[in-house]
Amino acid sequence: MMQPTPSPHSFPLSLWPSSRFGGFLTTIGLSVAAAYGTVKVAQLWRDLQRAHEAVLEKSRRQEEELVSLRQFLKEKDTEVEQRKAAVLSHAKEVDGLRKRIVDLERERDVARQQHQTFTDQAKNLGSRNQRLEGELQRLRAEHMQTTQLLDVRSAELKGAQAFLTKDDRLSGADVIKLVEELNGEIMQTAASMAEELTITEKVQGNGTEEVDREAEPEYIADAHSRTEEIIGPRMTSLLKTSDHHEDPILVQIALQAAMAAYCHWIASSWAFESPEDEHMLSEVYARVREIEEQAVSGRWRQLTRVHLQRMLVHEPDLVSDMIDACAKIFISAGLKEGSSTIYQRISDRFGTAMSRLMTKAQQLNKEIGEGITSCDLEALYIAPDVAFNAMMMEDALGSPDGKASELGHEKILCTTDLGLVRAEKISGKVGEWREAVLLKPKVMLYSGIAGSNGKVE
């Protein structure tokens, strides 16, 4: 058996003192031992407290660490859950992508098949396109030829339609109204002019002495000559020999005759050019009228009038010529003023009225020349010294019907109002027309003037 280990504070029995001293020593030893034990216990207590505190501190730290670890674990668990959710989502996405890949591969295969099909079709279409391109070129060439032919035929048809149309812009009644309005304007202007420019009483020569023509100023002789050309020699003679200071009716008649003659020329003119050109165009038209049908000749006239008048570089000065003719009439009637003075007076006072007259005459020219093709309408003017014909003309002073037959052998002095005649080519005939006077021109007779004015010699 093992021997017990001796205590460090134990002494051998042989060393302990005996009796009282020994008891004292024992007491002291016990006291010391007790004190020492107390100190030791205190020390142990403190050590124990420190150890306990250390344990508590360690426990607190471990608790804190445990809480931290729990929090960390919780966060990790949350993160793990999130990652699980993400992984699950990614897994679903991957599944979806896999399905999409499968679908795309399927579509790719279909597309490849379609591509192959389309490639084959494209090859076939390429061959067909080449054939069609050749066919297209051929058709284009044919189309161009057809278009050119169509243009030619259309132009021919347009020309034929233009020549065959019989549509008129105005009726005969409308044109009659235009002529009557023109006549009314002529009469009003002539009457106002005759009243405005008064002529003094003429001085009679001694006995039967006649005025020496060679003594007349040149402008007067020129006026007489020009007046005879316009209104005729007999009417000019009446103007020269009659007195007009009391009643200017002869001057008015002469002015009307001059204006009517001039307006007739304007209404009938082709292009307001020289008489030679007008005569040539009239001759050509007469040949066309004689041979061609009415629709063709009427359309020819219409087109010729339109294009000839468009070719005019300048508008003709028609008013000046008319004023000059009126001035010559006043000089022939005995107005004692210079030619330029008379011209200026007429121009200042009646220039607007003259311009209005010319406009109406030009309008009549346009309507009967360009607006009527189904027939020929012409302004009717009777030249001086033509025998009176009651079927074609009318006495301006209104002779009784019973006396009209007696006037058949009398020659007219002049025409004061224009008339209107209609002529239409008889189809299928050469040089044959149906003619009708739609409006009789009014003419002046010497017998009528003598009956209304006793001073006429």
Coordinates of C-alpha atoms in Angstrom, one line a residue, residues 3-420:
Q3 CA 2.2 5.7 2.3
P4 CA 0.4 9.0 2.8
T5 CA 2.4 12.0 1.8
P6 CA 3.4 14.0 4.8
S7 CA 1.9 17.5 5.1
P8 CA 4.4 20.3 4.5
H9 CA 3.5 21.9 7.8
S10 CA 3.7 18.8 9.9
F11 CA 6.7 18.2 12.2
P12 CA 8.1 15.0 13.5
L13 CA 6.8 14.1 16.8
S14 CA 10.2 14.1 18.3
L15 CA 10.6 17.7 17.5
W16 CA 7.5 18.9 19.1
P17 CA 8.1 20.5 22.6
S18 CA 6.6 19.0 25.4
S19 CA 4.2 20.1 28.1
R20 CA 3.1 23.7 28.3
F21 CA 5.6 25.0 26.0
G22 CA 4.5 22.5 23.7
G23 CA 0.9 23.5 24.2
F24 CA 1.7 27.1 23.7
L25 CA 3.6 26.4 20.7
T26 CA 0.7 24.3 19.6
T27 CA -1.6 27.2 20.2
I28 CA 0.7 29.6 18.5
G29 CA 1.1 27.2 15.7
L30 CA -2.6 26.8 15.4
S31 CA -3.1 30.5 15.5
V32 CA -0.5 30.9 12.9
A33 CA -1.9 28.2 11.0
A34 CA -5.4 29.7 11.4
A35 CA -4.1 33.1 10.4
Y36 CA -2.2 31.6 7.6
G37 CA -5.3 29.6 6.6
T38 CA -7.4 32.7 6.8
V39 CA -5.0 34.6 4.6
K40 CA -4.8 31.6 2.4
V41 CA -8.6 31.3 2.3
A42 CA -8.8 35.0 1.6
Q43 CA -6.3 34.6 -1.1
L44 CA -8.1 31.6 -2.4
W45 CA -11.4 33.5 -2.2
R46 CA -10.0 36.3 -4.1
D47 CA -8.5 33.9 -6.6
L48 CA -11.8 32.2 -6.7
Q49 CA -13.6 35.5 -7.3
R50 CA -11.1 36.4 -9.9
A51 CA -11.5 33.0 -11.4
H52 CA -15.3 33.4 -11.2
E53 CA -15.2 36.8 -12.7
A54 CA -12.9 35.5 -15.4
V55 CA -15.4 32.7 -15.9
L56 CA -18.2 35.2 -16.0
E57 CA -16.3 37.4 -18.4
K58 CA -15.5 34.5 -20.5
S59 CA -19.1 33.3 -20.3
R60 CA -20.3 36.8 -21.3
R61 CA -17.8 36.9 -24.1
Q62 CA -18.8 33.5 -25.1
E63 CA -22.5 34.6 -24.9
E64 CA -21.8 37.6 -27.0
E65 CA -19.8 35.5 -29.4
L66 CA -22.7 33.0 -29.4
V67 CA -25.1 35.8 -30.2
S68 CA -22.8 37.0 -32.9
L69 CA -22.5 33.5 -34.3
R70 CA -26.2 33.1 -34.2
Q71 CA -26.7 36.4 -36.0
F72 CA -24.0 35.4 -38.5
L73 CA -25.7 32.0 -38.9
K74 CA -29.0 33.7 -39.4
E75 CA -27.6 36.0 -42.0
K76 CA -25.9 33.0 -43.6
D77 CA -29.2 31.1 -43.5
T78 CA -30.9 34.1 -45.2
E79 CA -28.1 34.3 -47.7
V80 CA -28.4 30.6 -48.3
E81 CA -32.1 31.0 -48.8
Q82 CA -31.6 33.8 -51.2
R83 CA -29.0 31.9 -53.0
K84 CA -31.3 28.9 -53.1
A85 CA -34.1 31.2 -54.5
A86 CA -31.6 32.6 -57.0
V87 CA -30.4 29.2 -57.9
L88 CA -34.0 28.1 -58.3
S89 CA -34.7 31.2 -60.4
H90 CA -31.6 30.6 -62.5
A91 CA -32.6 27.0 -62.8
K92 CA -36.0 28.0 -64.1
E93 CA -34.3 30.6 -66.4
V94 CA -31.9 27.9 -67.6
D95 CA -34.8 25.6 -68.2
G96 CA -36.5 28.4 -70.1
L97 CA -33.4 29.1 -72.1
R98 CA -33.0 25.4 -72.9
K99 CA -36.6 25.3 -74.1
R100 CA -35.9 28.5 -76.1
I101 CA -32.8 26.9 -77.5
V102 CA -34.8 23.9 -78.5
D103 CA -37.5 26.2 -80.1
L104 CA -34.8 28.2 -81.9
E105 CA -33.1 25.1 -83.2
R106 CA -36.5 23.9 -84.4
E107 CA -37.2 27.3 -86.0
R108 CA -33.6 27.3 -87.4
D109 CA -34.3 23.9 -89.0
V110 CA -37.6 25.2 -90.4
A111 CA -35.8 28.4 -91.6
R112 CA -33.2 26.3 -93.3
Q113 CA -35.8 24.3 -95.0
Q114 CA -37.6 27.5 -96.1
H115 CA -34.3 29.1 -97.1
Q116 CA -33.6 26.1 -99.2
T117 CA -37.1 26.3 -100.7
F118 CA -36.7 30.0 -101.3
T119 CA -33.3 29.4 -102.8
D120 CA -34.8 26.9 -105.2
Q121 CA -37.6 29.3 -106.0
A122 CA -35.2 32.2 -106.4
K123 CA -33.3 30.1 -109.0
N124 CA -36.5 29.4 -110.8
L125 CA -37.6 33.0 -110.5
G126 CA -34.3 34.2 -111.8
S127 CA -34.7 32.1 -114.9
R128 CA -38.3 33.3 -115.2
N129 CA -37.2 36.9 -114.6
Q130 CA -34.7 36.7 -117.4
R131 CA -37.5 35.5 -119.7
L132 CA -39.9 38.1 -118.4
E133 CA -37.2 40.8 -118.8
G134 CA -36.8 39.9 -122.4
E135 CA -40.6 39.9 -122.8
L136 CA -40.8 43.3 -121.0
Q137 CA -38.2 44.9 -123.3
R138 CA -40.2 43.6 -126.3
L139 CA -43.5 44.9 -124.8
R140 CA -41.9 48.3 -124.0
A141 CA -40.8 48.6 -127.6
E142 CA -44.3 47.7 -128.7
H143 CA -45.8 50.1 -126.1
M144 CA -43.5 52.9 -127.3
Q145 CA -44.6 52.3 -130.9
T146 CA -48.2 52.1 -129.8
T147 CA -47.9 55.3 -127.8
Q148 CA -46.3 57.2 -130.7
L149 CA -49.0 55.9 -133.0
L150 CA -51.7 56.9 -130.4
D151 CA -50.2 60.4 -130.2
V152 CA -50.3 60.7 -133.9
R153 CA -53.9 59.4 -134.1
S154 CA -54.9 61.5 -131.2
A155 CA -53.5 64.6 -132.9
E156 CA -55.3 63.6 -136.1
L157 CA -58.5 63.0 -134.2
K158 CA -58.2 66.3 -132.3
G159 CA -57.7 68.1 -135.6
A160 CA -60.6 66.2 -137.1
Q161 CA -62.9 66.9 -134.2
A162 CA -61.8 70.6 -134.2
F163 CA -62.8 70.8 -137.9
L164 CA -66.0 68.8 -137.5
T165 CA -67.5 70.5 -134.5
K166 CA -70.5 72.7 -135.1
D167 CA -70.9 74.1 -131.6
D168 CA -71.2 77.9 -131.7
R169 CA -70.5 80.2 -128.8
L170 CA -73.4 82.5 -129.7
S171 CA -76.7 82.3 -131.5
G172 CA -77.8 84.4 -134.4
A173 CA -80.0 86.5 -132.0
D174 CA -77.0 87.2 -129.8
V175 CA -74.9 88.4 -132.7
I176 CA -77.8 90.6 -133.9
K177 CA -77.9 92.2 -130.5
L178 CA -74.2 92.9 -130.7
V179 CA -74.6 94.6 -134.1
E180 CA -77.6 96.7 -132.8
E181 CA -75.6 97.8 -129.7
L182 CA -72.7 98.8 -132.0
N183 CA -75.1 100.8 -134.3
G184 CA -76.6 102.5 -131.2
E185 CA -73.2 103.5 -130.0
I186 CA -72.3 104.9 -133.5
M187 CA -75.4 107.0 -133.7
Q188 CA -75.0 108.4 -130.2
T189 CA -71.4 109.3 -130.7
A190 CA -72.0 110.9 -134.1
A191 CA -74.9 113.0 -132.8
S192 CA -72.9 114.2 -129.8
M193 CA -69.9 115.0 -132.0
A194 CA -72.0 116.9 -134.6
E195 CA -73.5 119.1 -131.8
E196 CA -70.2 119.6 -130.0
L197 CA -68.2 120.9 -133.0
T198 CA -70.4 123.6 -134.5
I199 CA -69.7 124.9 -138.0
T200 CA -70.2 128.6 -138.8
E201 CA -72.4 129.9 -141.6
K202 CA -70.7 129.6 -145.0
V203 CA -69.9 132.8 -146.9
Q204 CA -71.5 132.8 -150.4
G205 CA -69.5 133.8 -153.4
N206 CA -70.5 136.8 -155.7
G207 CA -73.1 135.7 -158.3
T208 CA -72.4 132.3 -159.6
E209 CA -68.7 132.4 -158.9
E210 CA -67.4 129.1 -157.9
V211 CA -64.6 128.5 -155.4
D212 CA -61.3 127.9 -157.2
R213 CA -60.1 124.4 -156.1
E214 CA -56.5 125.3 -156.7
A215 CA -56.8 128.1 -154.1
E216 CA -57.8 125.6 -151.3
P217 CA -55.1 124.7 -148.8
E218 CA -53.6 121.3 -149.2
Y219 CA -55.1 119.9 -146.0
I220 CA -58.6 120.8 -147.2
A221 CA -58.1 119.1 -150.5
D222 CA -56.7 116.1 -148.8
A223 CA -59.7 116.1 -146.4
H224 CA -62.1 116.2 -149.4
S225 CA -60.3 113.3 -151.1
R226 CA -60.3 111.2 -147.9
T227 CA -63.9 111.9 -147.2
E228 CA -64.9 110.8 -150.7
E229 CA -63.1 107.5 -150.1
I230 CA -65.0 106.9 -146.9
I231 CA -68.6 108.1 -147.5
G232 CA -68.7 108.5 -151.3
P233 CA -68.5 111.5 -153.6
R234 CA -72.2 112.5 -153.5
M235 CA -72.4 112.6 -149.7
T236 CA -69.1 114.5 -149.7
S237 CA -70.5 117.0 -152.1
L238 CA -73.6 117.6 -149.9
L239 CA -71.3 118.2 -147.0
K240 CA -69.3 120.8 -148.9
T241 CA -72.2 122.7 -150.4
S242 CA -74.7 122.6 -147.6
D243 CA -74.9 124.9 -144.6
H244 CA -74.7 123.2 -141.3
H245 CA -74.7 126.0 -138.7
E246 CA -78.4 125.7 -138.0
D247 CA -79.0 121.9 -138.4
P248 CA -75.9 119.6 -138.4
I249 CA -77.9 116.5 -139.5
L250 CA -75.8 116.0 -142.6
V251 CA -72.7 116.1 -140.5
Q252 CA -74.2 113.5 -138.2
I253 CA -75.1 111.3 -141.1
A254 CA -71.7 111.6 -142.6
L255 CA -70.1 110.8 -139.2
Q256 CA -72.4 107.8 -138.8
A257 CA -71.5 106.6 -142.3
A258 CA -67.8 106.9 -141.6
M259 CA -68.0 105.1 -138.3
A260 CA -70.2 102.4 -139.8
A261 CA -67.7 101.9 -142.7
Y262 CA -64.8 101.8 -140.3
C263 CA -66.5 99.4 -137.8
H264 CA -67.5 97.2 -140.7
W265 CA -63.9 96.9 -141.8
I266 CA -62.8 96.1 -138.2
A267 CA -65.6 93.5 -137.8
S268 CA -64.7 91.8 -141.1
S269 CA -60.9 92.1 -140.9
W270 CA -58.6 89.1 -140.6
A271 CA -55.8 90.8 -138.7
F272 CA -56.2 94.5 -139.1
E273 CA -53.4 94.6 -141.7
S274 CA -52.9 96.2 -145.0
P275 CA -55.7 96.0 -147.7
E276 CA -53.4 93.7 -149.8
D277 CA -53.0 91.2 -147.0
E278 CA -56.7 91.3 -146.2
H279 CA -57.6 90.8 -149.9
M280 CA -55.2 87.8 -150.1
L281 CA -56.7 86.1 -147.0
S282 CA -60.2 86.8 -148.2
E283 CA -59.4 85.2 -151.6
V284 CA -57.9 82.1 -149.8
Y285 CA -61.0 81.8 -147.6
A286 CA -63.3 82.1 -150.6
R287 CA -61.5 79.1 -152.2
V288 CA -61.8 77.1 -149.0
R289 CA -65.5 78.0 -148.7
E290 CA -66.2 77.0 -152.2
I291 CA -64.8 73.5 -152.0
E292 CA -64.9 72.4 -148.4
E293 CA -67.9 71.6 -146.2
Q294 CA -69.2 74.2 -143.8
A295 CA -67.7 72.6 -140.7
V296 CA -64.2 72.5 -142.3
S297 CA -64.3 76.0 -143.8
G298 CA -65.8 77.5 -140.6
R299 CA -63.1 75.9 -138.5
W300 CA -60.4 77.0 -140.9
R301 CA -61.7 80.6 -140.6
Q302 CA -61.8 80.3 -136.8
L303 CA -58.2 79.0 -136.5
T304 CA -56.8 81.4 -139.0
R305 CA -58.4 84.4 -137.2
V306 CA -57.2 83.3 -133.8
H307 CA -53.6 82.7 -134.9
L308 CA -53.3 85.7 -137.2
Q309 CA -54.4 88.1 -134.5
R310 CA -52.2 86.5 -131.9
M311 CA -49.2 87.1 -134.2
L312 CA -49.7 90.8 -134.1
V313 CA -46.7 92.4 -132.5
H314 CA -48.5 95.6 -131.5
E315 CA -52.1 96.3 -131.0
P316 CA -53.4 98.3 -134.1
D317 CA -54.1 102.0 -133.3
L318 CA -57.7 101.9 -134.6
V319 CA -58.9 104.9 -132.6
S320 CA -56.5 107.3 -134.2
D321 CA -57.5 106.4 -137.7
M322 CA -61.2 106.8 -136.8
I323 CA -60.6 110.2 -135.2
D324 CA -58.6 111.3 -138.2
A325 CA -61.5 110.3 -140.6
C326 CA -64.0 112.3 -138.4
A327 CA -61.7 115.3 -138.5
K328 CA -61.6 115.1 -142.4
I329 CA -65.4 115.1 -142.4
F330 CA -65.6 118.2 -140.3
I331 CA -63.0 119.9 -142.6
S332 CA -65.1 118.9 -145.7
A333 CA -68.2 120.3 -144.0
G334 CA -66.6 123.7 -143.5
L335 CA -65.2 123.8 -140.0
K336 CA -62.7 126.6 -140.0
E337 CA -60.0 125.1 -137.9
G338 CA -56.6 123.5 -138.5
S339 CA -56.5 119.7 -139.1
S340 CA -54.5 119.1 -136.0
T341 CA -56.7 121.3 -133.8
I342 CA -59.9 119.5 -134.9
Y343 CA -58.2 116.1 -134.4
Q344 CA -57.2 117.1 -130.9
R345 CA -60.6 118.4 -130.0
I346 CA -62.2 115.2 -131.1
S347 CA -59.6 113.1 -129.3
D348 CA -60.0 115.1 -126.0
R349 CA -63.8 115.1 -126.0
F350 CA -64.7 111.8 -127.7
G351 CA -61.5 109.6 -127.4
T352 CA -63.2 107.4 -124.8
A353 CA -66.3 107.0 -126.9
M354 CA -64.2 106.1 -129.9
S355 CA -62.3 103.6 -127.9
R356 CA -65.5 102.0 -126.8
L357 CA -66.7 101.8 -130.4
M358 CA -63.5 100.1 -131.5
T359 CA -63.8 97.6 -128.6
K360 CA -67.4 96.7 -129.6
A361 CA -66.3 96.3 -133.3
Q362 CA -63.4 94.1 -132.3
Q363 CA -65.7 92.0 -130.1
L364 CA -68.0 91.6 -133.0
N365 CA -65.0 90.5 -135.1
K366 CA -64.1 87.9 -132.5
E367 CA -67.6 86.5 -132.1
I368 CA -68.4 86.1 -135.8
G369 CA -64.9 85.1 -136.8
E370 CA -64.0 82.7 -134.0
G371 CA -67.2 81.9 -132.2
I372 CA -69.4 80.8 -135.1
T373 CA -68.4 77.8 -137.3
S374 CA -71.8 76.3 -138.2
C375 CA -72.3 79.1 -140.7
D376 CA -70.8 82.4 -141.8
L377 CA -72.1 85.6 -140.2
E378 CA -70.9 88.8 -141.7
A379 CA -71.5 92.4 -140.8
L380 CA -73.4 93.8 -143.8
Y381 CA -72.4 97.2 -145.2
I382 CA -73.7 98.7 -148.5
A383 CA -71.2 100.8 -150.4
P384 CA -72.2 104.2 -151.7
D385 CA -73.9 104.5 -155.1
V386 CA -75.4 101.0 -154.9
A387 CA -79.0 100.8 -156.1
F388 CA -81.5 100.5 -153.2
N389 CA -82.9 97.0 -152.6
A390 CA -85.7 96.8 -150.1
M391 CA -84.9 93.0 -149.7
M392 CA -81.4 93.7 -148.6
M393 CA -81.5 97.1 -146.9
E394 CA -83.7 99.6 -145.1
D395 CA -84.2 103.3 -145.6
A396 CA -82.7 105.0 -142.5
L397 CA -85.4 107.8 -142.6
G398 CA -88.2 105.2 -142.9
S399 CA -89.8 105.6 -146.3
P400 CA -93.4 104.3 -146.5
D401 CA -93.8 100.7 -147.7
G402 CA -95.7 101.9 -150.7
K403 CA -92.9 104.0 -151.8
A404 CA -90.2 101.3 -151.4
S405 CA -90.7 100.0 -154.9
E406 CA -90.2 103.5 -156.3
L407 CA -86.8 103.6 -154.6
G408 CA -85.5 100.6 -156.5
H409 CA -83.7 102.7 -159.1
E410 CA -82.3 105.2 -156.6
K411 CA -78.7 104.9 -155.5
I412 CA -77.9 105.1 -151.9
L413 CA -75.7 107.9 -150.5
C414 CA -74.2 105.9 -147.6
T415 CA -74.8 103.3 -144.9
T416 CA -75.5 104.6 -141.4
D417 CA -76.3 101.3 -139.6
L418 CA -74.7 97.9 -140.1
G419 CA -76.7 94.8 -140.9
L420 CA -76.0 91.1 -140.5

